[in-house]
PDB file of C-alpha atoms in Angstrom:
ATOM      1  CA  MET A 765     -20.991 -24.150 -75.663  1.00  0.00           C
ATOM      2  CA  LYS A 766     -23.813 -22.638 -77.628  1.00  0.00           C
ATOM      3  CA  ILE A 767     -23.210 -19.108 -78.753  1.00  0.00           C
ATOM      4  CA  VAL A 768     -25.669 -16.967 -80.764  1.00  0.00           C
ATOM      5  CA  VAL A 769     -24.377 -14.238 -82.873  1.00  0.00           C
ATOM      6  CA  ILE A 770     -27.031 -11.563 -83.596  1.00  0.00           C
ATOM      7  CA  GLY A 771     -26.087 -10.007 -87.006  1.00  0.00           C
ATOM      8  CA  GLY A 772     -24.161 -13.169 -87.782  1.00  0.00           C
ATOM      9  CA  THR A 773     -24.307 -12.756 -91.593  1.00  0.00           C
ATOM     10  CA  GLY A 774     -22.723  -9.242 -91.731  1.00  0.00           C
ATOM     11  CA  LEU A 775     -19.157  -7.974 -92.007  1.00  0.00           C
ATOM     12  CA  ILE A 776     -18.119  -8.783 -88.314  1.00  0.00           C
ATOM     13  CA  GLY A 777     -20.667 -11.553 -87.735  1.00  0.00           C
ATOM     14  CA  THR A 778     -19.433 -13.832 -90.512  1.00  0.00           C
ATOM     15  CA  LYS A 779     -15.916 -13.551 -89.303  1.00  0.00           C
ATOM     16  CA  LEU A 780     -16.871 -14.064 -85.675  1.00  0.00           C
ATOM     17  CA  VAL A 781     -19.062 -17.138 -86.464  1.00  0.00           C
ATOM     18  CA  ARG A 782     -16.241 -18.821 -88.440  1.00  0.00           C
ATOM     19  CA  ARG A 783     -13.778 -18.194 -85.632  1.00  0.00           C
ATOM     20  CA  LEU A 784     -16.053 -19.602 -82.946  1.00  0.00           C
ATOM     21  CA  ARG A 785     -16.985 -22.709 -84.969  1.00  0.00           C
ATOM     22  CA  GLN A 786     -13.321 -23.449 -85.642  1.00  0.00           C
ATOM     23  CA  GLN A 787     -12.827 -23.601 -81.894  1.00  0.00           C
ATOM     24  CA  GLY A 788     -15.601 -26.184 -81.714  1.00  0.00           C
ATOM     25  CA  HIS A 789     -18.451 -24.230 -80.455  1.00  0.00           C
ATOM     26  CA  GLN A 790     -22.064 -24.551 -81.490  1.00  0.00           C
ATOM     27  CA  VAL A 791     -22.723 -21.192 -83.101  1.00  0.00           C
ATOM     28  CA  VAL A 792     -26.070 -19.813 -84.444  1.00  0.00           C
ATOM     29  CA  ALA A 793     -25.616 -17.197 -87.051  1.00  0.00           C
ATOM     30  CA  ALA A 794     -28.804 -15.218 -86.468  1.00  0.00           C
ATOM     31  CA  SER A 795     -30.187 -12.466 -88.722  1.00  0.00           C
ATOM     32  CA  PRO A 796     -33.552 -11.688 -90.385  1.00  0.00           C
ATOM     33  CA  SER A 797     -32.354 -13.582 -93.480  1.00  0.00           C
ATOM     34  CA  LYS A 798     -32.114 -16.645 -91.255  1.00  0.00           C
ATOM     35  CA  GLY A 799     -35.532 -16.126 -89.560  1.00  0.00           C
ATOM     36  CA  VAL A 800     -34.307 -14.304 -86.483  1.00  0.00           C
ATOM     37  CA  ASN A 801     -35.561 -10.637 -86.320  1.00  0.00           C
ATOM     38  CA  CYS A 802     -34.816  -8.721 -83.220  1.00  0.00           C
ATOM     39  CA  MET A 803     -37.001  -5.804 -84.315  1.00  0.00           C
ATOM     40  CA  THR A 804     -40.195  -8.034 -84.460  1.00  0.00           C
ATOM     41  CA  GLY A 805     -38.910 -10.818 -81.998  1.00  0.00           C
ATOM     42  CA  GLU A 806     -39.437 -13.438 -84.775  1.00  0.00           C
ATOM     43  CA  GLY A 807     -37.425 -16.517 -84.070  1.00  0.00           C
ATOM     44  CA  LEU A 808     -35.554 -15.143 -81.060  1.00  0.00           C
ATOM     45  CA  ALA A 809     -36.858 -17.744 -78.472  1.00  0.00           C
ATOM     46  CA  GLU A 810     -36.006 -20.678 -80.724  1.00  0.00           C
ATOM     47  CA  ALA A 811     -32.516 -19.283 -81.557  1.00  0.00           C
ATOM     48  CA  LEU A 812     -31.642 -18.506 -78.006  1.00  0.00           C
ATOM     49  CA  ALA A 813     -32.867 -21.932 -76.463  1.00  0.00           C
ATOM     50  CA  GLY A 814     -29.904 -23.395 -74.561  1.00  0.00           C
ATOM     51  CA  ALA A 815     -27.496 -20.605 -75.407  1.00  0.00           C
ATOM     52  CA  GLU A 816     -24.908 -19.579 -72.742  1.00  0.00           C
ATOM     53  CA  VAL A 817     -23.549 -16.561 -74.672  1.00  0.00           C
ATOM     54  CA  VAL A 818     -25.149 -13.953 -76.984  1.00  0.00           C
ATOM     55  CA  VAL A 819     -22.879 -11.645 -79.056  1.00  0.00           C
ATOM     56  CA  ASP A 820     -24.842  -8.694 -80.702  1.00  0.00           C
ATOM     57  CA  VAL A 821     -22.989  -7.289 -83.635  1.00  0.00           C
ATOM     58  CA  ALA A 822     -26.219  -6.190 -85.549  1.00  0.00           C
ATOM     59  CA  ASN A 823     -26.240  -2.672 -86.990  1.00  0.00           C
ATOM     60  CA  SER A 824     -29.208  -0.429 -88.061  1.00  0.00           C
ATOM     61  CA  PRO A 825     -30.131  -0.572 -91.762  1.00  0.00           C
ATOM     62  CA  SER A 826     -30.669   3.278 -91.512  1.00  0.00           C
ATOM     63  CA  PHE A 827     -28.501   5.942 -89.970  1.00  0.00           C
ATOM     64  CA  GLU A 828     -31.282   8.536 -89.920  1.00  0.00           C
ATOM     65  CA  ASP A 829     -31.633   9.718 -86.288  1.00  0.00           C
ATOM     66  CA  LYS A 830     -34.997   8.429 -85.377  1.00  0.00           C
ATOM     67  CA  ALA A 831     -34.633   5.190 -87.365  1.00  0.00           C
ATOM     68  CA  VAL A 832     -31.347   4.265 -85.758  1.00  0.00           C
ATOM     69  CA  LEU A 833     -32.568   5.019 -82.265  1.00  0.00           C
ATOM     70  CA  ASP A 834     -35.664   2.916 -82.918  1.00  0.00           C
ATOM     71  CA  PHE A 835     -33.529   0.082 -84.141  1.00  0.00           C
ATOM     72  CA  PHE A 836     -31.227  -0.058 -81.135  1.00  0.00           C
ATOM     73  CA  GLU A 837     -33.931   0.442 -78.471  1.00  0.00           C
ATOM     74  CA  ILE A 838     -36.546  -1.835 -79.900  1.00  0.00           C
ATOM     75  CA  SER A 839     -34.167  -4.598 -81.010  1.00  0.00           C
ATOM     76  CA  GLY A 840     -32.255  -4.270 -77.741  1.00  0.00           C
ATOM     77  CA  ARG A 841     -35.326  -4.590 -75.502  1.00  0.00           C
ATOM     78  CA  ASN A 842     -36.578  -7.544 -77.551  1.00  0.00           C
ATOM     79  CA  LEU A 843     -33.148  -9.293 -77.529  1.00  0.00           C
ATOM     80  CA  LEU A 844     -32.490  -8.736 -73.770  1.00  0.00           C
ATOM     81  CA  ALA A 845     -35.946  -9.936 -72.830  1.00  0.00           C
ATOM     82  CA  ALA A 846     -35.434 -13.163 -74.818  1.00  0.00           C
ATOM     83  CA  GLU A 847     -32.119 -13.587 -73.201  1.00  0.00           C
ATOM     84  CA  ALA A 848     -33.497 -13.293 -69.665  1.00  0.00           C
ATOM     85  CA  ALA A 849     -36.179 -15.862 -70.554  1.00  0.00           C
ATOM     86  CA  ALA A 850     -33.658 -18.287 -72.021  1.00  0.00           C
ATOM     87  CA  GLY A 851     -31.151 -17.828 -69.038  1.00  0.00           C
ATOM     88  CA  VAL A 852     -28.279 -16.470 -71.166  1.00  0.00           C
ATOM     89  CA  LYS A 853     -25.254 -16.058 -68.897  1.00  0.00           C
ATOM     90  CA  HIS A 854     -23.194 -13.534 -70.941  1.00  0.00           C
ATOM     91  CA  HIS A 855     -24.408 -10.697 -73.280  1.00  0.00           C
ATOM     92  CA  VAL A 856     -21.624  -9.314 -75.453  1.00  0.00           C
ATOM     93  CA  ALA A 857     -22.289  -6.138 -77.515  1.00  0.00           C
ATOM     94  CA  LEU A 858     -20.189  -4.475 -80.130  1.00  0.00           C
ATOM     95  CA  SER A 859     -20.153  -0.776 -79.740  1.00  0.00           C
ATOM     96  CA  VAL A 860     -17.973   2.199 -81.045  1.00  0.00           C
ATOM     97  CA  VAL A 861     -15.027   3.919 -79.266  1.00  0.00           C
ATOM     98  CA  GLY A 862     -16.072   7.648 -78.664  1.00  0.00           C
ATOM     99  CA  THR A 863     -19.701   6.814 -78.193  1.00  0.00           C
ATOM    100  CA  ASP A 864     -19.942   8.877 -75.071  1.00  0.00           C
ATOM    101  CA  ARG A 865     -18.018  11.682 -76.624  1.00  0.00           C
ATOM    102  CA  MET A 866     -20.304  12.290 -79.607  1.00  0.00           C
ATOM    103  CA  PRO A 867     -23.630  13.564 -78.350  1.00  0.00           C
ATOM    104  CA  GLY A 868     -24.146  15.533 -81.493  1.00  0.00           C
ATOM    105  CA  SER A 869     -24.500  12.384 -83.558  1.00  0.00           C
ATOM    106  CA  GLY A 870     -27.778  10.623 -83.694  1.00  0.00           C
ATOM    107  CA  TYR A 871     -26.025   7.287 -84.317  1.00  0.00           C
ATOM    108  CA  PHE A 872     -23.880   7.693 -81.289  1.00  0.00           C
ATOM    109  CA  ARG A 873     -26.818   8.668 -79.128  1.00  0.00           C
ATOM    110  CA  ALA A 874     -28.571   5.507 -80.336  1.00  0.00           C
ATOM    111  CA  LYS A 875     -25.467   3.463 -79.294  1.00  0.00           C
ATOM    112  CA  MET A 876     -25.561   5.092 -75.838  1.00  0.00           C
ATOM    113  CA  ALA A 877     -29.307   4.126 -75.597  1.00  0.00           C
ATOM    114  CA  GLN A 878     -28.269   0.576 -76.490  1.00  0.00           C
ATOM    115  CA  GLU A 879     -25.593   0.426 -73.920  1.00  0.00           C
ATOM    116  CA  ALA A 880     -27.838   1.774 -71.165  1.00  0.00           C
ATOM    117  CA  LEU A 881     -30.261  -0.926 -71.847  1.00  0.00           C
ATOM    118  CA  ILE A 882     -27.768  -3.492 -71.499  1.00  0.00           C
ATOM    119  CA  LYS A 883     -26.402  -2.146 -68.308  1.00  0.00           C
ATOM    120  CA  ALA A 884     -29.905  -2.052 -66.776  1.00  0.00           C
ATOM    121  CA  SER A 885     -30.954  -5.586 -67.941  1.00  0.00           C
ATOM    122  CA  GLY A 886     -29.453  -7.588 -65.081  1.00  0.00           C
ATOM    123  CA  ILE A 887     -27.774  -9.900 -67.487  1.00  0.00           C
ATOM    124  CA  PRO A 888     -23.920 -10.247 -67.029  1.00  0.00           C
ATOM    125  CA  TYR A 889     -22.471  -8.349 -69.939  1.00  0.00           C
ATOM    126  CA  THR A 890     -19.363  -6.989 -71.764  1.00  0.00           C
ATOM    127  CA  ILE A 891     -19.520  -4.102 -74.090  1.00  0.00           C
ATOM    128  CA  VAL A 892     -16.722  -4.050 -76.657  1.00  0.00           C
ATOM    129  CA  ARG A 893     -16.101  -0.663 -78.134  1.00  0.00           C
ATOM    130  CA  ALA A 894     -14.010  -0.710 -81.273  1.00  0.00           C
ATOM    131  CA  THR A 895     -12.535   2.070 -83.342  1.00  0.00           C
ATOM    132  CA  GLN A 896     -13.559   2.707 -86.966  1.00  0.00           C
ATOM    133  CA  PHE A 897     -13.035  -0.326 -89.274  1.00  0.00           C
ATOM    134  CA  PHE A 898     -10.420  -0.162 -92.021  1.00  0.00           C
ATOM    135  CA  GLU A 899     -13.242  -1.251 -94.398  1.00  0.00           C
ATOM    136  CA  PHE A 900     -15.131   2.033 -93.473  1.00  0.00           C
ATOM    137  CA  MET A 901     -12.718   4.384 -95.162  1.00  0.00           C
ATOM    138  CA  ASP A 902     -14.578   4.279 -98.510  1.00  0.00           C
ATOM    139  CA  GLY A 903     -17.655   5.314 -96.703  1.00  0.00           C
ATOM    140  CA  ILE A 904     -15.874   8.155 -94.835  1.00  0.00           C
ATOM    141  CA  ALA A 905     -14.657   9.412 -98.257  1.00  0.00           C
ATOM    142  CA  ASN A 906     -18.058   9.353 -99.777  1.00  0.00           C
ATOM    143  CA  ALA A 907     -19.604  11.100 -96.763  1.00  0.00           C
ATOM    144  CA  GLY A 908     -17.247  13.943 -97.199  1.00  0.00           C
ATOM    145  CA  ALA A 909     -17.523  14.193-100.992  1.00  0.00           C
ATOM    146  CA  ARG A 910     -18.523  17.541-102.522  1.00  0.00           C
ATOM    147  CA  ALA A 911     -17.991  18.982-105.981  1.00  0.00           C
ATOM    148  CA  GLY A 912     -15.562  16.451-106.980  1.00  0.00           C
ATOM    149  CA  GLN A 913     -13.415  16.793-103.769  1.00  0.00           C
ATOM    150  CA  VAL A 914     -13.310  14.980-100.520  1.00  0.00           C
ATOM    151  CA  HIS A 915     -13.570  17.055 -97.341  1.00  0.00           C
ATOM    152  CA  LEU A 916     -12.139  15.544 -94.306  1.00  0.00           C
ATOM    153  CA  SER A 917     -11.499  16.470 -90.547  1.00  0.00           C
ATOM    154  CA  SER A 918      -7.868  16.924 -89.441  1.00  0.00           C
ATOM    155  CA  ALA A 919      -8.700  14.752 -86.473  1.00  0.00           C
ATOM    156  CA  LEU A 920      -6.749  11.599 -85.449  1.00  0.00           C
ATOM    157  CA  LEU A 921      -8.051   8.162 -86.052  1.00  0.00           C
ATOM    158  CA  GLN A 922      -6.777   4.857 -84.902  1.00  0.00           C
ATOM    159  CA  PRO A 923      -8.755   2.443 -87.054  1.00  0.00           C
ATOM    160  CA  ILE A 924      -8.947  -1.434 -86.768  1.00  0.00           C
ATOM    161  CA  ALA A 925      -9.305  -4.332 -89.225  1.00  0.00           C
ATOM    162  CA  SER A 926     -12.598  -6.112 -89.008  1.00  0.00           C
ATOM    163  CA  GLU A 927     -10.844  -9.513 -88.699  1.00  0.00           C
ATOM    164  CA  ASP A 928      -9.241  -8.179 -85.563  1.00  0.00           C
ATOM    165  CA  VAL A 929     -12.492  -7.066 -84.134  1.00  0.00           C
ATOM    166  CA  ALA A 930     -13.946 -10.565 -84.549  1.00  0.00           C
ATOM    167  CA  GLU A 931     -10.901 -11.954 -82.842  1.00  0.00           C
ATOM    168  CA  ALA A 932     -11.321  -9.563 -79.895  1.00  0.00           C
ATOM    169  CA  LEU A 933     -15.029 -10.373 -79.701  1.00  0.00           C
ATOM    170  CA  ALA A 934     -14.406 -14.127 -79.780  1.00  0.00           C
ATOM    171  CA  ASP A 935     -11.946 -13.863 -76.818  1.00  0.00           C
ATOM    172  CA  VAL A 936     -14.473 -11.729 -74.820  1.00  0.00           C
ATOM    173  CA  ALA A 937     -17.297 -14.241 -75.734  1.00  0.00           C
ATOM    174  CA  LEU A 938     -15.328 -17.101 -74.300  1.00  0.00           C
ATOM    175  CA  GLY A 939     -14.246 -15.270 -71.234  1.00  0.00           C
ATOM    176  CA  ALA A 940     -16.088 -14.189 -68.227  1.00  0.00           C
ATOM    177  CA  PRO A 941     -18.376 -11.129 -68.261  1.00  0.00           C
ATOM    178  CA  VAL A 942     -16.691  -7.972 -67.015  1.00  0.00           C
ATOM    179  CA  ASN A 943     -19.927  -6.085 -66.383  1.00  0.00           C
ATOM    180  CA  GLY A 944     -18.226  -3.130 -67.981  1.00  0.00           C
ATOM    181  CA  THR A 945     -16.649  -1.764 -71.209  1.00  0.00           C
ATOM    182  CA  VAL A 946     -13.509  -2.698 -72.979  1.00  0.00           C
ATOM    183  CA  GLU A 947     -11.936  -1.079 -75.979  1.00  0.00           C
ATOM    184  CA  VAL A 948     -10.065  -2.422 -79.020  1.00  0.00           C
ATOM    185  CA  ALA A 949      -8.160  -0.479 -81.600  1.00  0.00           C
ATOM    186  CA  GLY A 950      -5.631  -0.831 -84.379  1.00  0.00           C
ATOM    187  CA  PRO A 951      -1.907  -0.264 -83.880  1.00  0.00           C
ATOM    188  CA  GLU A 952      -1.565   3.140 -85.729  1.00  0.00           C
ATOM    189  CA  LYS A 953      -2.847   6.577 -84.797  1.00  0.00           C
ATOM    190  CA  ARG A 954      -2.726   8.992 -87.703  1.00  0.00           C
ATOM    191  CA  PRO A 955      -4.774  11.788 -89.199  1.00  0.00           C
ATOM    192  CA  LEU A 956      -7.998  10.476 -90.669  1.00  0.00           C
ATOM    193  CA  ALA A 957      -7.093  11.913 -94.063  1.00  0.00           C
ATOM    194  CA  GLU A 958      -3.964   9.765 -94.269  1.00  0.00           C
ATOM    195  CA  PHE A 959      -5.917   6.436 -94.135  1.00  0.00           C
ATOM    196  CA  VAL A 960      -8.537   7.753 -96.706  1.00  0.00           C
ATOM    197  CA  ARG A 961      -5.930   9.055 -99.117  1.00  0.00           C
ATOM    198  CA  LYS A 962      -4.236   5.670 -99.244  1.00  0.00           C
ATOM    199  CA  VAL A 963      -7.435   3.934 -99.914  1.00  0.00           C
ATOM    200  CA  LEU A 964      -8.367   6.433-102.764  1.00  0.00           C
ATOM    201  CA  SER A 965      -4.845   6.236-104.210  1.00  0.00           C
ATOM    202  CA  ALA A 966      -4.917   2.493-104.168  1.00  0.00           C
ATOM    203  CA  LYS A 967      -8.233   2.502-106.097  1.00  0.00           C
ATOM    204  CA  LYS A 968      -6.947   5.219-108.515  1.00  0.00           C
ATOM    205  CA  ASP A 969      -9.494   7.677-107.258  1.00  0.00           C
ATOM    206  CA  HIS A 970      -7.840  10.989-108.068  1.00  0.00           C
ATOM    207  CA  ARG A 971     -10.245  13.365-106.146  1.00  0.00           C
ATOM    208  CA  ASP A 972      -8.554  15.969-104.108  1.00  0.00           C
ATOM    209  CA  VAL A 973      -8.663  15.496-100.394  1.00  0.00           C
ATOM    210  CA  ILE A 974      -9.321  18.859 -98.524  1.00  0.00           C
ATOM    211  CA  VAL A 975      -8.458  18.737 -94.772  1.00  0.00           C
ATOM    212  CA  ALA A 976      -9.705  21.101 -92.248  1.00  0.00           C
ATOM    213  CA  ALA A 977     -10.471  21.129 -88.473  1.00  0.00           C
ATOM    214  CA  GLU A 978     -13.933  22.141 -89.108  1.00  0.00           C
ATOM    215  CA  ALA A 979     -14.854  19.673 -91.716  1.00  0.00           C
ATOM    216  CA  PRO A 980     -17.657  17.523 -90.412  1.00  0.00           C
ATOM    217  CA  TYR A 981     -17.445  13.732 -89.800  1.00  0.00           C
ATOM    218  CA  PHE A 982     -20.915  12.404 -90.757  1.00  0.00           C
ATOM    219  CA  GLY A 983     -22.329  15.865 -89.777  1.00  0.00           C
ATOM    220  CA  VAL A 984     -20.489  16.178 -86.595  1.00  0.00           C
ATOM    221  CA  ARG A 985     -17.269  18.063 -85.777  1.00  0.00           C
ATOM    222  CA  ILE A 986     -14.584  15.849 -84.236  1.00  0.00           C
ATOM    223  CA  ASP A 987     -11.191  16.315 -82.587  1.00  0.00           C
ATOM    224  CA  ASP A 988      -8.286  14.082 -81.814  1.00  0.00           C
ATOM    225  CA  ARG A 989      -9.982  12.510 -78.852  1.00  0.00           C
ATOM    226  CA  SER A 990     -13.433  11.913 -80.460  1.00  0.00           C
ATOM    227  CA  LEU A 991     -12.679   8.474 -82.054  1.00  0.00           C
ATOM    228  CA  THR A 992      -9.486   7.272 -80.555  1.00  0.00           C
ATOM    229  CA  PRO A 993      -9.253   4.937 -77.507  1.00  0.00           C
ATOM    230  CA  ASP A 994      -8.432   5.597 -73.910  1.00  0.00           C
ATOM    231  CA  ASP A 995      -5.324   4.183 -72.257  1.00  0.00           C
ATOM    232  CA  GLY A 996      -5.781   0.564 -71.512  1.00  0.00           C
ATOM    233  CA  ALA A 997      -7.302  -0.450 -74.862  1.00  0.00           C
ATOM    234  CA  ARG A 998      -6.461  -3.686 -76.397  1.00  0.00           C
ATOM    235  CA  ILE A 999      -4.246  -2.933 -79.501  1.00  0.00           C
ATOM    236  CA  MET A1000      -4.615  -5.407 -82.252  1.00  0.00           C
ATOM    237  CA  PRO A1001      -1.824  -6.297 -84.672  1.00  0.00           C
ATOM    238  CA  THR A1002      -2.942  -5.649 -88.209  1.00  0.00           C
ATOM    239  CA  ARG A1003      -1.417  -2.537 -89.799  1.00  0.00           C
ATOM    240  CA  PHE A1004      -3.419  -0.596 -92.361  1.00  0.00           C
ATOM    241  CA  ASP A1005      -0.894  -0.931 -95.237  1.00  0.00           C
ATOM    242  CA  ASP A1006      -0.831  -4.696 -94.781  1.00  0.00           C
ATOM    243  CA  TRP A1007      -4.615  -4.917 -94.745  1.00  0.00           C
ATOM    244  CA  LEU A1008      -4.880  -2.639 -97.779  1.00  0.00           C
ATOM    245  CA  ALA A1009      -2.326  -4.731 -99.793  1.00  0.00           C
ATOM    246  CA  ARG A1010      -4.303  -8.000 -98.930  1.00  0.00           C
ATOM    247  CA  SER A1011      -7.592  -6.387 -99.820  1.00  0.00           C
ATOM    248  CA  LEU A1012      -6.211  -5.221-103.218  1.00  0.00           C
ATOM    249  CA  ALA A1013      -4.747  -8.647-103.880  1.00  0.00           C
ATOM    250  CA  GLY A1014      -8.057 -10.387-103.014  1.00  0.00           C
ATOM    251  CA  ALA A1015      -9.990  -8.026-105.182  1.00  0.00           C
ATOM    252  CA  ALA A1016      -7.697  -8.680-108.124  1.00  0.00           C
TER     253      ALA A1016
END
């Protein structure tokens, strides 16, 4: 079938496009660099012509509160309108575990707005909420960096490899819409700081990691439930240490 991947040239999109093509599907990797812009509507009608499934994995280029809300609302409205006109049969969207538990975060409020648009669109849909990516640990460390130290929350995390996210999305895209939300996560639930410390150590980054319950996560205080999945989540197989070893070997 024809499947359009919005954000098809990014971290998740490239992996998803490759997987779907390997299974014999006609896949359009749509992004502004490919002439498809959901913010302006440029190229959407052409890209979606004849498509049965659209998978939206695009992310905002800015995480500032207003900018990220504008991105998900404007791009979401444009994309869903184009899908309705093209007769798309299944809209799949990548979202984040904990989206509805983080109202203090502008990013998560924007994801909630995106999800609301999808649910109200009338297009059959599946929202896939994933936990934080292994690849995001560097970003978490940098967000908590102050005066030569890294300040991190003591909360639990259950992160996932981006390749596993792509696998889960491919399975959802090829299945029937659930008209609801599914969650995917990695196999290990541990304190956030443990994952970040391993990445820093592997990269010979010797900054001290300071852990405290009140340390903010991108400006918001979190707890053990904030970013971990509910019961019933699909647990993907890749373990953090295995991913880290492969990443280091690949970089070398």
